[in-house]
Amino acid sequence: MSKACPYLSCFLPFFQTVDVHSLTVACTVASRFAHTVLTSRAMNKANSSQEIFFEVELPKTAFITNFSMLIEGQVYVGEVKEKEKAKKQYDKAVSSGKTAGLVKASGRNMEKFSVSVNIAANSNVTFVLTYEELLQRKLGQYEIVTRVKPKQLVQNFQIVVDIYEPQGIAFVDAHGNFLSNELLPLVEKTAHISFSPTLEQQRKCPGCDGTLIDGDFIVKYDVNRATSLGDIQIVNGYFVHFFSPPDLPRVPKNVVFVIDRSGSMGGTKMHQTREALLEILKDLHMEDYFALIPFDDKITPWKPSLMKATKENVAEAMKYVRRIRDNGGTNINDAVLRAVKMLINDRKNNNVPERNLDMIILLTDGMPNSGESRLPKIQENVRRAINGNMSLFCLGFGNDVDYSFLDVMAKQNKGVARRIYEASDATLQLQGFYEEVASPLLSEVDLRYPDNTVEFVSTNHFRQLFNGSEIVVAGRLSDNDIDNFLVEVYGNDLTDTIFFFFICIYEQKYIFGHFTERLWAYLTIQQLLAKSEIGTQQDKENATAKARDLSLQYSFVTPLTSMVVTKPEAEDGPGSPLIADKLTEGRHTTSYSEYACTVDGDPHFLIELADREEGLCFNIDDKPGTIFNLVRDPTTGILVNGQIIEKKKVHPDGKISTYFGRFGIIHQTLGVRLEVTTEDISVSQDGKQVNLTVTMRDSVKFMIIRHTKVWQKRHYQQDYLGFYTLDSHLLSPVAHGLLGQFYHGIQFEVGNQHPGGVLEEQRATMYVKGQALNVTREFSRDVKNGEKVPCWFVHNNGAGLIDGSASDYIVSGLFHTV
């Protein structure tokens, strides 16, 4: 279901000194085109300046169109530029010692926009973010999700969604997973949806400061579809045509499931895949034909040809699925080619009905490492074999899969790709995708418009139309005075019906801007971006250039553009630029601000995640004197090792607590070698911990903290060091080490949460790197910021979370590599 509107929050370092005065989400939907404005006003009540943060989750399919900050009467507005020009401006700021960057993190359906700004004492800041997207109809409805986590009571809190649909609204519903019985009556459920609880209504309990507002606010709706003709809306010379005829019979399909059962699919992933296949097989219709082709380094079809989905055949297939086990390598090339060959041969031998629609659904979790392993060659082999005669849908399971490879291969063969996240609901994710493509209604749909009436029409030929979805075409009118519109729609259904009809014009009243023109631009850019990944090199370059020009013309932040915002001047000099980029599903690039990686205490490692409430944490236990590699990057020449020292007092059970007491830091390119011990950092007069900041030009910034005060009266203790990463964004993607492996992000899901044996303790299952780990929720102290951070603790020296085992990171000297 399409996601529109945001997760909105203000993550504030000291809640008692920052007051969020107002938080507003205003979403206006006109003919499925959603225009969302997020506004937040906060005040720094402290007696000194401090950083205030503004963070928003927005749909992956949305384009940011504007961002501004109002600070002390001065407005700072973002400007959309070509990505390369924006990057040069960014690099210039970084090279001069400035920090810059708007964090964008990809999640399942959302990506995160984050910005912070230094605000003077007793001053206000107002943040305004605007983005737009075309809602997609899936399974018969549109869905708007607003994730709100203000983290505190907000004096003026409001969510407003206004829906304008000329056809009329068939149904609308709104609910929130945080709504109590007392809050439910506050939600208006019409074409105007609003939710604005008072300060008292937000409270968890009378007189307490905790807020109930913490979760998703969801709006679902659909439009009236009384006619098979669809509808066209025209505003200011641009038209948009929505085509989704009701009451069409489904077209039977010939579907081949190509299932990766290689060794990496072992455990939870294989179990979830089996469960999903069992449910999918139950949903096959009697008229469908199907085949199962499990593969590892060998290809072993269930049957030599497709079978009709009779009750007996489905039951036999289910028995077979229950016996599928993981083993061996990954031969994607031969597996998909076997599926193509099976479909071609069955058609040639008349084993399947001529009217059925052919499709292949590939599920894999890894890279091809058996047979043909060159990705471009596999794509070419599959494209040539399919030759436009069937659709290929690719499902990438987990984080190790090359999603871009699958995405391009699907687009080359009239299909789509989808990432399946490692989580407790992976079975439901697989079933959900299948439901979207399980019921084709039309194939080879062609929408034709008069040449002398329209121009610059978006894609108007579609391989198939699925039940519950919708086809959208937009373009510009060459004649603004027309009062009717002739459209020919050709599509194959069960009876080979050809549609030919006349459609009346709906003249939409003004709602916001030139929404049909912006809808046309949005749709055209999305389709050009898809074309830029397939076809000849010339085709790719032409599509990229056109998409870039439209993105700049309409101020959309797309994968080809960036938004540049110049922050106000700070005490340490001129303002630095902030760069907002658009991520794609295949990219997991992250900014240094997203993942705060530290180690402090009884070697206690903490990975703070800006897009999650809880971080990740684990201990590393070993004998005193052991030296561990924390960071190594062969590309930039950065190396950080740490040696652990013992706590003088031994526990009654004989366990020795250890801490880091020495660090060795190398920058090979600059020829720098630095050793830091507790003796190298002087103790302040008031006895508080003091720190040393290490900045390596054009690469990285660390902070080392000496802890001393808490041990002054305890003769069995000694000083120790904490290590904090402040800036790692210029390290290369191959950076590794106990901390370094997390600098570029980590994908995981937590499920099955339940109370532990200790009061308020929470236990759960973490799905990460293809494994299911038992974890415990605890609080870790972030000494640098003076606060406790909730985190999921991974037991047994971080086993399953870190790559390999802790012993793999032991080095023989303070300046030695692994």
PDB file of C-alpha atoms in Angstrom, residues 525-646:
ATOM      1  CA  ILE A 525      10.756  11.564 -13.903  1.00  0.00           C
ATOM      2  CA  GLN A 526       9.992   8.232 -12.218  1.00  0.00           C
ATOM      3  CA  GLN A 527       9.614   6.521 -15.585  1.00  0.00           C
ATOM      4  CA  LEU A 528      12.762   8.158 -17.007  1.00  0.00           C
ATOM      5  CA  LEU A 529      14.751   7.011 -13.976  1.00  0.00           C
ATOM      6  CA  ALA A 530      13.570   3.456 -14.630  1.00  0.00           C
ATOM      7  CA  LYS A 531      14.558   3.747 -18.317  1.00  0.00           C
ATOM      8  CA  SER A 532      18.001   5.090 -17.341  1.00  0.00           C
ATOM      9  CA  GLU A 533      18.866   1.619 -16.007  1.00  0.00           C
ATOM     10  CA  ILE A 534      17.976  -0.396 -19.109  1.00  0.00           C
ATOM     11  CA  GLY A 535      18.454  -0.171 -22.868  1.00  0.00           C
ATOM     12  CA  THR A 536      21.498   0.979 -24.816  1.00  0.00           C
ATOM     13  CA  GLN A 537      24.073   3.331 -23.346  1.00  0.00           C
ATOM     14  CA  GLN A 538      22.678   6.138 -25.498  1.00  0.00           C
ATOM     15  CA  ASP A 539      19.158   5.418 -24.256  1.00  0.00           C
ATOM     16  CA  LYS A 540      20.363   5.489 -20.654  1.00  0.00           C
ATOM     17  CA  GLU A 541      22.179   8.799 -21.114  1.00  0.00           C
ATOM     18  CA  ASN A 542      19.194  10.421 -22.844  1.00  0.00           C
ATOM     19  CA  ALA A 543      16.774   9.279 -20.124  1.00  0.00           C
ATOM     20  CA  THR A 544      19.142  10.482 -17.397  1.00  0.00           C
ATOM     21  CA  ALA A 545      19.563  13.916 -18.986  1.00  0.00           C
ATOM     22  CA  LYS A 546      15.807  14.404 -19.406  1.00  0.00           C
ATOM     23  CA  ALA A 547      15.113  13.284 -15.836  1.00  0.00           C
ATOM     24  CA  ARG A 548      17.778  15.645 -14.482  1.00  0.00           C
ATOM     25  CA  ASP A 549      16.392  18.613 -16.432  1.00  0.00           C
ATOM     26  CA  LEU A 550      12.833  17.982 -15.213  1.00  0.00           C
ATOM     27  CA  SER A 551      14.040  17.496 -11.620  1.00  0.00           C
ATOM     28  CA  LEU A 552      15.743  20.904 -11.702  1.00  0.00           C
ATOM     29  CA  GLN A 553      12.835  22.591 -13.485  1.00  0.00           C
ATOM     30  CA  TYR A 554      10.282  21.421 -10.916  1.00  0.00           C
ATOM     31  CA  SER A 555      12.624  21.478  -7.877  1.00  0.00           C
ATOM     32  CA  PHE A 556      12.383  17.771  -7.086  1.00  0.00           C
ATOM     33  CA  VAL A 557      15.105  16.095  -5.015  1.00  0.00           C
ATOM     34  CA  THR A 558      15.693  12.921  -7.038  1.00  0.00           C
ATOM     35  CA  PRO A 559      18.669  10.556  -7.389  1.00  0.00           C
ATOM     36  CA  LEU A 560      20.076  13.078  -9.898  1.00  0.00           C
ATOM     37  CA  THR A 561      19.723  16.219  -7.772  1.00  0.00           C
ATOM     38  CA  SER A 562      20.407  17.408  -4.239  1.00  0.00           C
ATOM     39  CA  MET A 563      18.974  20.138  -2.062  1.00  0.00           C
ATOM     40  CA  VAL A 564      21.527  22.548  -0.618  1.00  0.00           C
ATOM     41  CA  VAL A 565      20.722  24.521   2.530  1.00  0.00           C
ATOM     42  CA  THR A 566      23.287  26.899   4.017  1.00  0.00           C
ATOM     43  CA  LYS A 567      23.197  26.779   7.797  1.00  0.00           C
ATOM     44  CA  PRO A 568      23.415  30.064   9.729  1.00  0.00           C
ATOM     45  CA  GLU A 569      26.777  31.211  11.003  1.00  0.00           C
ATOM     46  CA  ALA A 570      27.945  29.546  14.182  1.00  0.00           C
ATOM     47  CA  GLU A 571      30.354  30.669  16.874  1.00  0.00           C
ATOM     48  CA  ASP A 572      33.224  28.899  15.143  1.00  0.00           C
ATOM     49  CA  GLY A 573      32.784  30.585  11.772  1.00  0.00           C
ATOM     50  CA  PRO A 574      30.610  30.815   8.654  1.00  0.00           C
ATOM     51  CA  GLY A 575      27.702  28.524   8.078  1.00  0.00           C
ATOM     52  CA  SER A 576      28.218  25.253   6.251  1.00  0.00           C
ATOM     53  CA  PRO A 577      26.032  23.677   3.565  1.00  0.00           C
ATOM     54  CA  LEU A 578      23.609  20.867   4.237  1.00  0.00           C
ATOM     55  CA  ILE A 579      23.087  18.404   1.401  1.00  0.00           C
ATOM     56  CA  ALA A 580      19.870  16.389   1.058  1.00  0.00           C
ATOM     57  CA  ASP A 581      20.172  13.465  -1.351  1.00  0.00           C
ATOM     58  CA  LYS A 582      17.605  10.988  -2.639  1.00  0.00           C
ATOM     59  CA  LEU A 583      18.463   7.357  -1.977  1.00  0.00           C
ATOM     60  CA  THR A 584      17.374   4.466  -4.152  1.00  0.00           C
ATOM     61  CA  GLU A 585      16.434   1.013  -2.883  1.00  0.00           C
ATOM     62  CA  GLY A 586      19.706  -0.500  -4.019  1.00  0.00           C
ATOM     63  CA  ARG A 587      21.820   2.062  -2.166  1.00  0.00           C
ATOM     64  CA  HIS A 588      22.609   1.901   1.528  1.00  0.00           C
ATOM     65  CA  THR A 589      24.886   4.922   1.656  1.00  0.00           C
ATOM     66  CA  THR A 590      24.722   6.607   5.030  1.00  0.00           C
ATOM     67  CA  SER A 591      26.041   9.745   6.625  1.00  0.00           C
ATOM     68  CA  TYR A 592      28.292   9.880   9.626  1.00  0.00           C
ATOM     69  CA  SER A 593      25.530  11.375  11.758  1.00  0.00           C
ATOM     70  CA  GLU A 594      23.309   8.314  11.371  1.00  0.00           C
ATOM     71  CA  TYR A 595      25.440   5.747  13.169  1.00  0.00           C
ATOM     72  CA  ALA A 596      27.245   6.883  16.336  1.00  0.00           C
ATOM     73  CA  CYS A 597      29.696   4.089  17.098  1.00  0.00           C
ATOM     74  CA  THR A 598      31.344   4.095  20.523  1.00  0.00           C
ATOM     75  CA  VAL A 599      33.091   1.818  22.995  1.00  0.00           C
ATOM     76  CA  ASP A 600      33.229   2.738  26.680  1.00  0.00           C
ATOM     77  CA  GLY A 601      33.135   0.938  30.003  1.00  0.00           C
ATOM     78  CA  ASP A 602      33.623  -2.808  30.378  1.00  0.00           C
ATOM     79  CA  PRO A 603      34.429  -3.015  26.750  1.00  0.00           C
ATOM     80  CA  HIS A 604      30.873  -2.070  25.986  1.00  0.00           C
ATOM     81  CA  PHE A 605      30.213  -1.330  22.327  1.00  0.00           C
ATOM     82  CA  LEU A 606      27.243   0.895  21.455  1.00  0.00           C
ATOM     83  CA  ILE A 607      25.889   1.546  17.954  1.00  0.00           C
ATOM     84  CA  GLU A 608      23.350   4.390  18.081  1.00  0.00           C
ATOM     85  CA  LEU A 609      20.930   4.502  15.148  1.00  0.00           C
ATOM     86  CA  ALA A 610      19.347   7.849  14.289  1.00  0.00           C
ATOM     87  CA  ASP A 611      16.349   6.211  12.617  1.00  0.00           C
ATOM     88  CA  ARG A 612      15.543   3.930  15.588  1.00  0.00           C
ATOM     89  CA  GLU A 613      14.783   4.505  19.239  1.00  0.00           C
ATOM     90  CA  GLU A 614      16.999   1.609  20.336  1.00  0.00           C
ATOM     91  CA  GLY A 615      20.593   1.129  19.348  1.00  0.00           C
ATOM     92  CA  LEU A 616      22.680  -2.049  19.338  1.00  0.00           C
ATOM     93  CA  CYS A 617      25.165  -2.972  22.061  1.00  0.00           C
ATOM     94  CA  PHE A 618      27.458  -5.826  23.020  1.00  0.00           C
ATOM     95  CA  ASN A 619      30.432  -6.558  25.285  1.00  0.00           C
ATOM     96  CA  ILE A 620      33.801  -8.005  24.356  1.00  0.00           C
ATOM     97  CA  ASP A 621      35.422 -10.061  27.119  1.00  0.00           C
ATOM     98  CA  ASP A 622      39.026 -11.210  27.005  1.00  0.00           C
ATOM     99  CA  LYS A 623      42.116 -11.270  29.189  1.00  0.00           C
ATOM    100  CA  PRO A 624      43.845  -7.980  30.100  1.00  0.00           C
ATOM    101  CA  GLY A 625      46.513  -6.908  27.646  1.00  0.00           C
ATOM    102  CA  THR A 626      44.587  -8.128  24.585  1.00  0.00           C
ATOM    103  CA  ILE A 627      44.632  -5.681  21.671  1.00  0.00           C
ATOM    104  CA  PHE A 628      41.597  -5.422  19.390  1.00  0.00           C
ATOM    105  CA  ASN A 629      41.243  -3.768  16.010  1.00  0.00           C
ATOM    106  CA  LEU A 630      38.451  -1.182  16.195  1.00  0.00           C
ATOM    107  CA  VAL A 631      38.729   0.524  12.806  1.00  0.00           C
ATOM    108  CA  ARG A 632      40.693  -0.273   9.670  1.00  0.00           C
ATOM    109  CA  ASP A 633      40.268   1.235   6.231  1.00  0.00           C
ATOM    110  CA  PRO A 634      42.897   0.169   3.673  1.00  0.00           C
ATOM    111  CA  THR A 635      41.634   2.777   1.199  1.00  0.00           C
ATOM    112  CA  THR A 636      42.228   5.842   3.395  1.00  0.00           C
ATOM    113  CA  GLY A 637      44.978   4.258   5.489  1.00  0.00           C
ATOM    114  CA  ILE A 638      43.163   4.729   8.798  1.00  0.00           C
ATOM    115  CA  LEU A 639      43.804   2.206  11.589  1.00  0.00           C
ATOM    116  CA  VAL A 640      42.621   2.269  15.211  1.00  0.00           C
ATOM    117  CA  ASN A 641      43.520  -0.429  17.759  1.00  0.00           C
ATOM    118  CA  GLY A 642      42.736  -0.568  21.480  1.00  0.00           C
ATOM    119  CA  GLN A 643      44.322  -2.497  24.363  1.00  0.00           C
ATOM    120  CA  ILE A 644      42.218  -3.575  27.339  1.00  0.00           C
ATOM    121  CA  ILE A 645      43.301  -3.231  30.975  1.00  0.00           C
ATOM    122  CA  GLU A 646      41.856  -4.910  34.058  1.00  0.00           C
TER     123      GLU A 646
END
